[in-house]
Tab-separated table of C-alpha atoms and ligand atoms in Angstrom:
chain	number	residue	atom	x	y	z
A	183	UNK	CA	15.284	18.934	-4.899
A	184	UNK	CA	18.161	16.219	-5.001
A	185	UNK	CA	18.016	13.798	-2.015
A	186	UNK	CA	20.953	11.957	-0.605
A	187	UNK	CA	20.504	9.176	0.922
A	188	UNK	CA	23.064	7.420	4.064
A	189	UNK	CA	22.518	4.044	4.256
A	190	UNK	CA	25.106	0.639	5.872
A	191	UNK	CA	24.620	-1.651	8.647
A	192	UNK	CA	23.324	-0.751	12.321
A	193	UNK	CA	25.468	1.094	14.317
A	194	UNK	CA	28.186	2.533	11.664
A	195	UNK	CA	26.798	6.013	12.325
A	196	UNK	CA	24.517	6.747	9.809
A	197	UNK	CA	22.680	9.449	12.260
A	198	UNK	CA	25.887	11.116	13.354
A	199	UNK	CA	27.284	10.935	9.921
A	200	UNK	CA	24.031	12.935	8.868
A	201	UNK	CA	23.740	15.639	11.783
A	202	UNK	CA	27.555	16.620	11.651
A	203	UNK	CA	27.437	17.011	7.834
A	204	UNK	CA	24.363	19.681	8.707
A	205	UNK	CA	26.935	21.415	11.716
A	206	UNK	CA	29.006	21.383	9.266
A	207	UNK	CA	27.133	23.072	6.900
A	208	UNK	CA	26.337	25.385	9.212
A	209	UNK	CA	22.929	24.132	10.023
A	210	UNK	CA	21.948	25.659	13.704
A	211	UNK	CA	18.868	24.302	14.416
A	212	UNK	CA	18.018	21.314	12.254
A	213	UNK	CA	14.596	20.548	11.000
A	214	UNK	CA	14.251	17.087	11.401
A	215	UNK	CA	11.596	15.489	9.359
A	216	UNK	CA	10.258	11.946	10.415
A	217	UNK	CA	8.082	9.709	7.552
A	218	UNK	CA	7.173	6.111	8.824
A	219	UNK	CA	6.917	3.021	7.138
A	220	UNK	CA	3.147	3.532	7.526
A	221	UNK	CA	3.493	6.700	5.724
A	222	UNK	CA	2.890	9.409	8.721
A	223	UNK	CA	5.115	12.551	8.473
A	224	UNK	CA	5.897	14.665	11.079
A	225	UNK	CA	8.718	16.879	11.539
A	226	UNK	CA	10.684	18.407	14.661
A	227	UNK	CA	13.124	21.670	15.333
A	228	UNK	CA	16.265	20.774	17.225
A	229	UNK	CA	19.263	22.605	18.333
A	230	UNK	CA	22.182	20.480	16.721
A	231	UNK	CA	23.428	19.150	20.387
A	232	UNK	CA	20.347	17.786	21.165
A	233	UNK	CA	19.717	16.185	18.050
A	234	UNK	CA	22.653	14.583	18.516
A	235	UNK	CA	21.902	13.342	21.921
A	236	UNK	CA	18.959	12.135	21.503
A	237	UNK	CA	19.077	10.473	17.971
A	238	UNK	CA	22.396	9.022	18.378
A	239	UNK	CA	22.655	6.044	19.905
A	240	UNK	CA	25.061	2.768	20.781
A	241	UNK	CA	21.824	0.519	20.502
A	242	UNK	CA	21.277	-1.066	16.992
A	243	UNK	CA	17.770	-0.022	15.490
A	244	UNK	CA	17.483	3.361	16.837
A	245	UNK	CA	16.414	4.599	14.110
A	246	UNK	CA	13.391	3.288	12.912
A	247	UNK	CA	12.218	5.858	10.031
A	248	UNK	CA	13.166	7.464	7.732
A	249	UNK	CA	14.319	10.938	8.834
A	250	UNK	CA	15.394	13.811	6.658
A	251	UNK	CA	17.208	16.994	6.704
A	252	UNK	CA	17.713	20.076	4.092
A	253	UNK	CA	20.791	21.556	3.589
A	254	UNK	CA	21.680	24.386	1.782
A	255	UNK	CA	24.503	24.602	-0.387
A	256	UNK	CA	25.420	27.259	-2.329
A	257	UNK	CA	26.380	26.913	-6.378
A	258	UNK	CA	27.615	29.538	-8.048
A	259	UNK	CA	24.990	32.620	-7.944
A	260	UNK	CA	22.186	30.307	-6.478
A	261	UNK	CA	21.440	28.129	-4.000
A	262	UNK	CA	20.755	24.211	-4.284
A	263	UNK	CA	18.977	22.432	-1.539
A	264	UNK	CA	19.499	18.515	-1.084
A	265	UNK	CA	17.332	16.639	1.199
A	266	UNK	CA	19.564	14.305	3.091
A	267	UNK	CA	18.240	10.870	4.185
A	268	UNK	CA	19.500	9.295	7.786
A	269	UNK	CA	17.676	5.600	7.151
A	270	UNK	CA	17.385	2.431	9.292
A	271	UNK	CA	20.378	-0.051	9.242
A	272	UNK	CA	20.220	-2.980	7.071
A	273	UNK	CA	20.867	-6.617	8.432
A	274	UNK	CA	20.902	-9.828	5.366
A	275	UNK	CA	18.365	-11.740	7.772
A	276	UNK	CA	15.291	-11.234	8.418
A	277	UNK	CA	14.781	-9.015	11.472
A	278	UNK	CA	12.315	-10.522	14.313
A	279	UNK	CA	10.750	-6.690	15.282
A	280	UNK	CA	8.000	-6.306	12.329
A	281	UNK	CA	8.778	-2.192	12.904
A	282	UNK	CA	12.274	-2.851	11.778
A	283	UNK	CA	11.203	-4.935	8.939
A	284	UNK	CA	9.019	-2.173	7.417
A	285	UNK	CA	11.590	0.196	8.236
A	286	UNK	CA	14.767	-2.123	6.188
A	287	UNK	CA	12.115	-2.060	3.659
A	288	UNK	CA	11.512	1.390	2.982
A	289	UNK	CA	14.771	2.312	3.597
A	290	UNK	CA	15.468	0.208	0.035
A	291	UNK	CA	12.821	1.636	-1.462
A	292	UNK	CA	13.859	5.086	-0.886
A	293	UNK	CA	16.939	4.309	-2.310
A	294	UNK	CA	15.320	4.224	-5.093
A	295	UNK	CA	14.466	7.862	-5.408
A	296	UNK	CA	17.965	8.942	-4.499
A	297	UNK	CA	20.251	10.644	-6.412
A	298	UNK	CA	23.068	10.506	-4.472
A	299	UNK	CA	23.882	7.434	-2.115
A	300	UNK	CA	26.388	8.139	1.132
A	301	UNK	CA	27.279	3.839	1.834
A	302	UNK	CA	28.789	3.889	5.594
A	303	UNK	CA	31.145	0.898	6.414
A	304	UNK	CA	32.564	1.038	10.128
A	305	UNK	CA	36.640	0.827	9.497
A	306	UNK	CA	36.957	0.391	12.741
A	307	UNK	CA	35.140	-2.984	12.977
A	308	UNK	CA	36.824	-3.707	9.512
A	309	UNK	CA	40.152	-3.174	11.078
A	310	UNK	CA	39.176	-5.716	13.443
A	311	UNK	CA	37.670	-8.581	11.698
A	312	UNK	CA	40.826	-9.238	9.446
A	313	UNK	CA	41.127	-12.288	11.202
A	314	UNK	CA	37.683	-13.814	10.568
A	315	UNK	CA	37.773	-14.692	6.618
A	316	UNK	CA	36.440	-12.510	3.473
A	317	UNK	CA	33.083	-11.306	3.614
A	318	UNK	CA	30.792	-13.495	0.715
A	319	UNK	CA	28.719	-11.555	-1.546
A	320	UNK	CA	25.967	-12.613	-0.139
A	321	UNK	CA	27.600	-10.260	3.340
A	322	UNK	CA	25.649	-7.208	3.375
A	323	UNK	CA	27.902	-4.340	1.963
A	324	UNK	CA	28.804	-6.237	-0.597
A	325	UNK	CA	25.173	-6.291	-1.949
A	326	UNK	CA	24.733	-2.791	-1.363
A	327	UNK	CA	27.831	-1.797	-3.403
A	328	UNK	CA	27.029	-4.240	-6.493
A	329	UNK	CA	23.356	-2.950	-6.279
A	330	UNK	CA	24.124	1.141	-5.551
A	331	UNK	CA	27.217	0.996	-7.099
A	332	UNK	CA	27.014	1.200	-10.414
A	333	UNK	CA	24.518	4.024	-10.150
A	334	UNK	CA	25.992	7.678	-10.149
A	335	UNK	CA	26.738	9.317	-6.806
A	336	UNK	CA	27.168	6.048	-5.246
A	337	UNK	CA	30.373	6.591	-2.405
A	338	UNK	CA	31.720	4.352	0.423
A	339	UNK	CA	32.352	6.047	3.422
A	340	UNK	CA	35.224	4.624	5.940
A	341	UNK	CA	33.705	5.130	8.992
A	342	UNK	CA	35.374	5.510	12.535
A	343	UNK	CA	38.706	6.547	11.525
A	344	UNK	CA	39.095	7.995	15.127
A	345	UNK	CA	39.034	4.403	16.432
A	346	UNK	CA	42.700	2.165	16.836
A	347	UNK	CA	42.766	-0.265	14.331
A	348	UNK	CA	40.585	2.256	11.687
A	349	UNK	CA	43.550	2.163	9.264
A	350	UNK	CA	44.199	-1.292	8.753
A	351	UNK	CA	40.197	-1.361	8.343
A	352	UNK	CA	40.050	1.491	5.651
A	353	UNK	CA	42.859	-0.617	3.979
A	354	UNK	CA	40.948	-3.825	4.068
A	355	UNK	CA	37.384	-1.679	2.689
A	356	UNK	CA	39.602	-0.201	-0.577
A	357	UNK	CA	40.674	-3.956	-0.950
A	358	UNK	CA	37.697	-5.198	-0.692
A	359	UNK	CA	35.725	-2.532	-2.812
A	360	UNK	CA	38.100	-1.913	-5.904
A	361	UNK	CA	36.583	0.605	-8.108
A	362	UNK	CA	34.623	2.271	-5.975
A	363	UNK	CA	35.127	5.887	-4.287
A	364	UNK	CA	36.060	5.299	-0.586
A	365	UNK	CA	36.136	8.534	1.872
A	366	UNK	CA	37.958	7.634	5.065
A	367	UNK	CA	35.886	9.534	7.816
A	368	UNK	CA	35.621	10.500	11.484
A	369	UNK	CA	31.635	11.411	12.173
A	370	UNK	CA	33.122	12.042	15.889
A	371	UNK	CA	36.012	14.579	15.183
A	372	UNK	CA	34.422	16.062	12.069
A	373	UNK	CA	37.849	14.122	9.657
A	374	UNK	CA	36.955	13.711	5.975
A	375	UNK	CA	33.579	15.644	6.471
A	376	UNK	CA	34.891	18.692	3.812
A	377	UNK	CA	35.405	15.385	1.270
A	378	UNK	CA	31.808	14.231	1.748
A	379	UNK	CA	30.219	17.506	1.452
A	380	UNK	CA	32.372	17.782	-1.601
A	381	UNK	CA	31.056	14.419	-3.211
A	382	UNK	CA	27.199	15.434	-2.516
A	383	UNK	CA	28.073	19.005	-4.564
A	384	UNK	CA	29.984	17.526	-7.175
A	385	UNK	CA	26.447	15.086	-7.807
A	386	UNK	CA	24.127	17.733	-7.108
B	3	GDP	N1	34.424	6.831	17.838
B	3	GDP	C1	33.446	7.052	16.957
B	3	GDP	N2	32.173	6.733	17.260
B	3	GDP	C2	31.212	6.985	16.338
B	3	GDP	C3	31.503	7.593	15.087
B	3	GDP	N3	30.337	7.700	14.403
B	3	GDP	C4	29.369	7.189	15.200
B	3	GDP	N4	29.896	6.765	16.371
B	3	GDP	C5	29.196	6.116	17.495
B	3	GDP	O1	28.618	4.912	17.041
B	3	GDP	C6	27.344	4.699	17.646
B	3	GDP	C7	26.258	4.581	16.583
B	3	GDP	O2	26.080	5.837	15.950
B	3	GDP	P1	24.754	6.177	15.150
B	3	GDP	O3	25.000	7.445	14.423
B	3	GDP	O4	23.562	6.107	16.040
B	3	GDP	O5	24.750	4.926	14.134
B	3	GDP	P2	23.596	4.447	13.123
B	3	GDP	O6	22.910	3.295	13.775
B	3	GDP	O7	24.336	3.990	11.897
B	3	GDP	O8	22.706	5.619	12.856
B	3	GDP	C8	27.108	5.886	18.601
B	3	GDP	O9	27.527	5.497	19.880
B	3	GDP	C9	28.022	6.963	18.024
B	3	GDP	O10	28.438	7.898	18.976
B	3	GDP	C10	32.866	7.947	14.791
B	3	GDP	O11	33.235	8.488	13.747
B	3	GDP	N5	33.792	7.649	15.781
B	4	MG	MG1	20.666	5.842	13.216
């Protein structure tokens, strides 16, 4: 089974991003299964709106595990199922909660095992920082993109696109990322979600 994995900073909506991709697929109840950093599995049924109420959340660092879904897509005559991978956000420093340490940390290391890689950016807040200079490469997207990049099934996705200001943002993300495949998308109103779901069967 492929595995896809969403990955970005805190808060771009990673979880969201991950549960309306599954609606989308026409997931009804979704299987959520939970692996910690200390290697416990565990795995819960949830009807989609209640996933998304209770896993969702305006509060960096809520989620602290890895947590995976399987979606079906169908190719050709058969089936293919990907296991898709809603991971904890990543931050450059060095996070003061040793749980979200060990969680950064495995999140990387799963990356690792992924096949396809689903990078979220938040154009909205990219619309907004124009003023504040050029991210560095040591800024934490831009390590993710030179490191993921250059590996196949690697996508940006523009994040937010509901939000005032999300334009100018998804501008400033394809300056910023030349070369790379950018996919402006609304996890809220369900915008661009046909374009992801096309990227993960195009790599599957
Ligand atoms: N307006 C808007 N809000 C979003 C969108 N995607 C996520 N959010 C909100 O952003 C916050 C963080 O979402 P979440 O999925 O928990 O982010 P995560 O930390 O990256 O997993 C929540 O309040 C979401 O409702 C979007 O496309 N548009
Ligand atoms: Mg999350």
């Amino acid at each position: 089974m492929k595995r896809c994995i969403v990955l970005g900073k805190p808060n771009v909506g990673k979880t969201l991003l991950v549960l309306r991709l599954a609606d989308y697929m026409k997931v009804k109840d979704v299987d959520i299964t939970f692996q910690d950093p200390g290697g416990a599995k565990y795995s819960r049924k949830y009807p989609m709106d209640i996933a998304v109420r209770e896993l969702v959340g305006a509060l960096p660092h809520q989620t602290k595990c890895l947590q995976s879904v399987s979606i079906e897509f169908r190719a050709g005559k058969g089936k293919k199922t990907v296991e898709l991978m809603d991971t904890t956000g990543l931050i450059e420093q060095i996070h003061d909660d040793p749980l979200t340490r060990k969680a950064m940390a495995q999140t990387l290391s799963a990356l690792r095992g992924a096949q396809i890689i689903i990078h979220i950016i938040d154009a909205h807040l990219a619309g907004h920082e124009d003023a504040v200079s050029d991210p560095t490469e040591r800024d934490l997207d831009m390590q993710l993109a030179a490191f993921a990049g250059p590996r196949g099934g690697y996508c940006i996705v523009a994040n937010k696109m509901d939000l005032p200001g999300a334009k100018r943002g998804l501008a400033r993300i394809r300056r910023l990322f030349t070369g790379y495949k950018v996919l402006p998308v609304s996890a809220a109103t369900g915008e661009g979600l046909k374009e992801v779901r096309r990227h993960v069967l195009r790599n599957l």
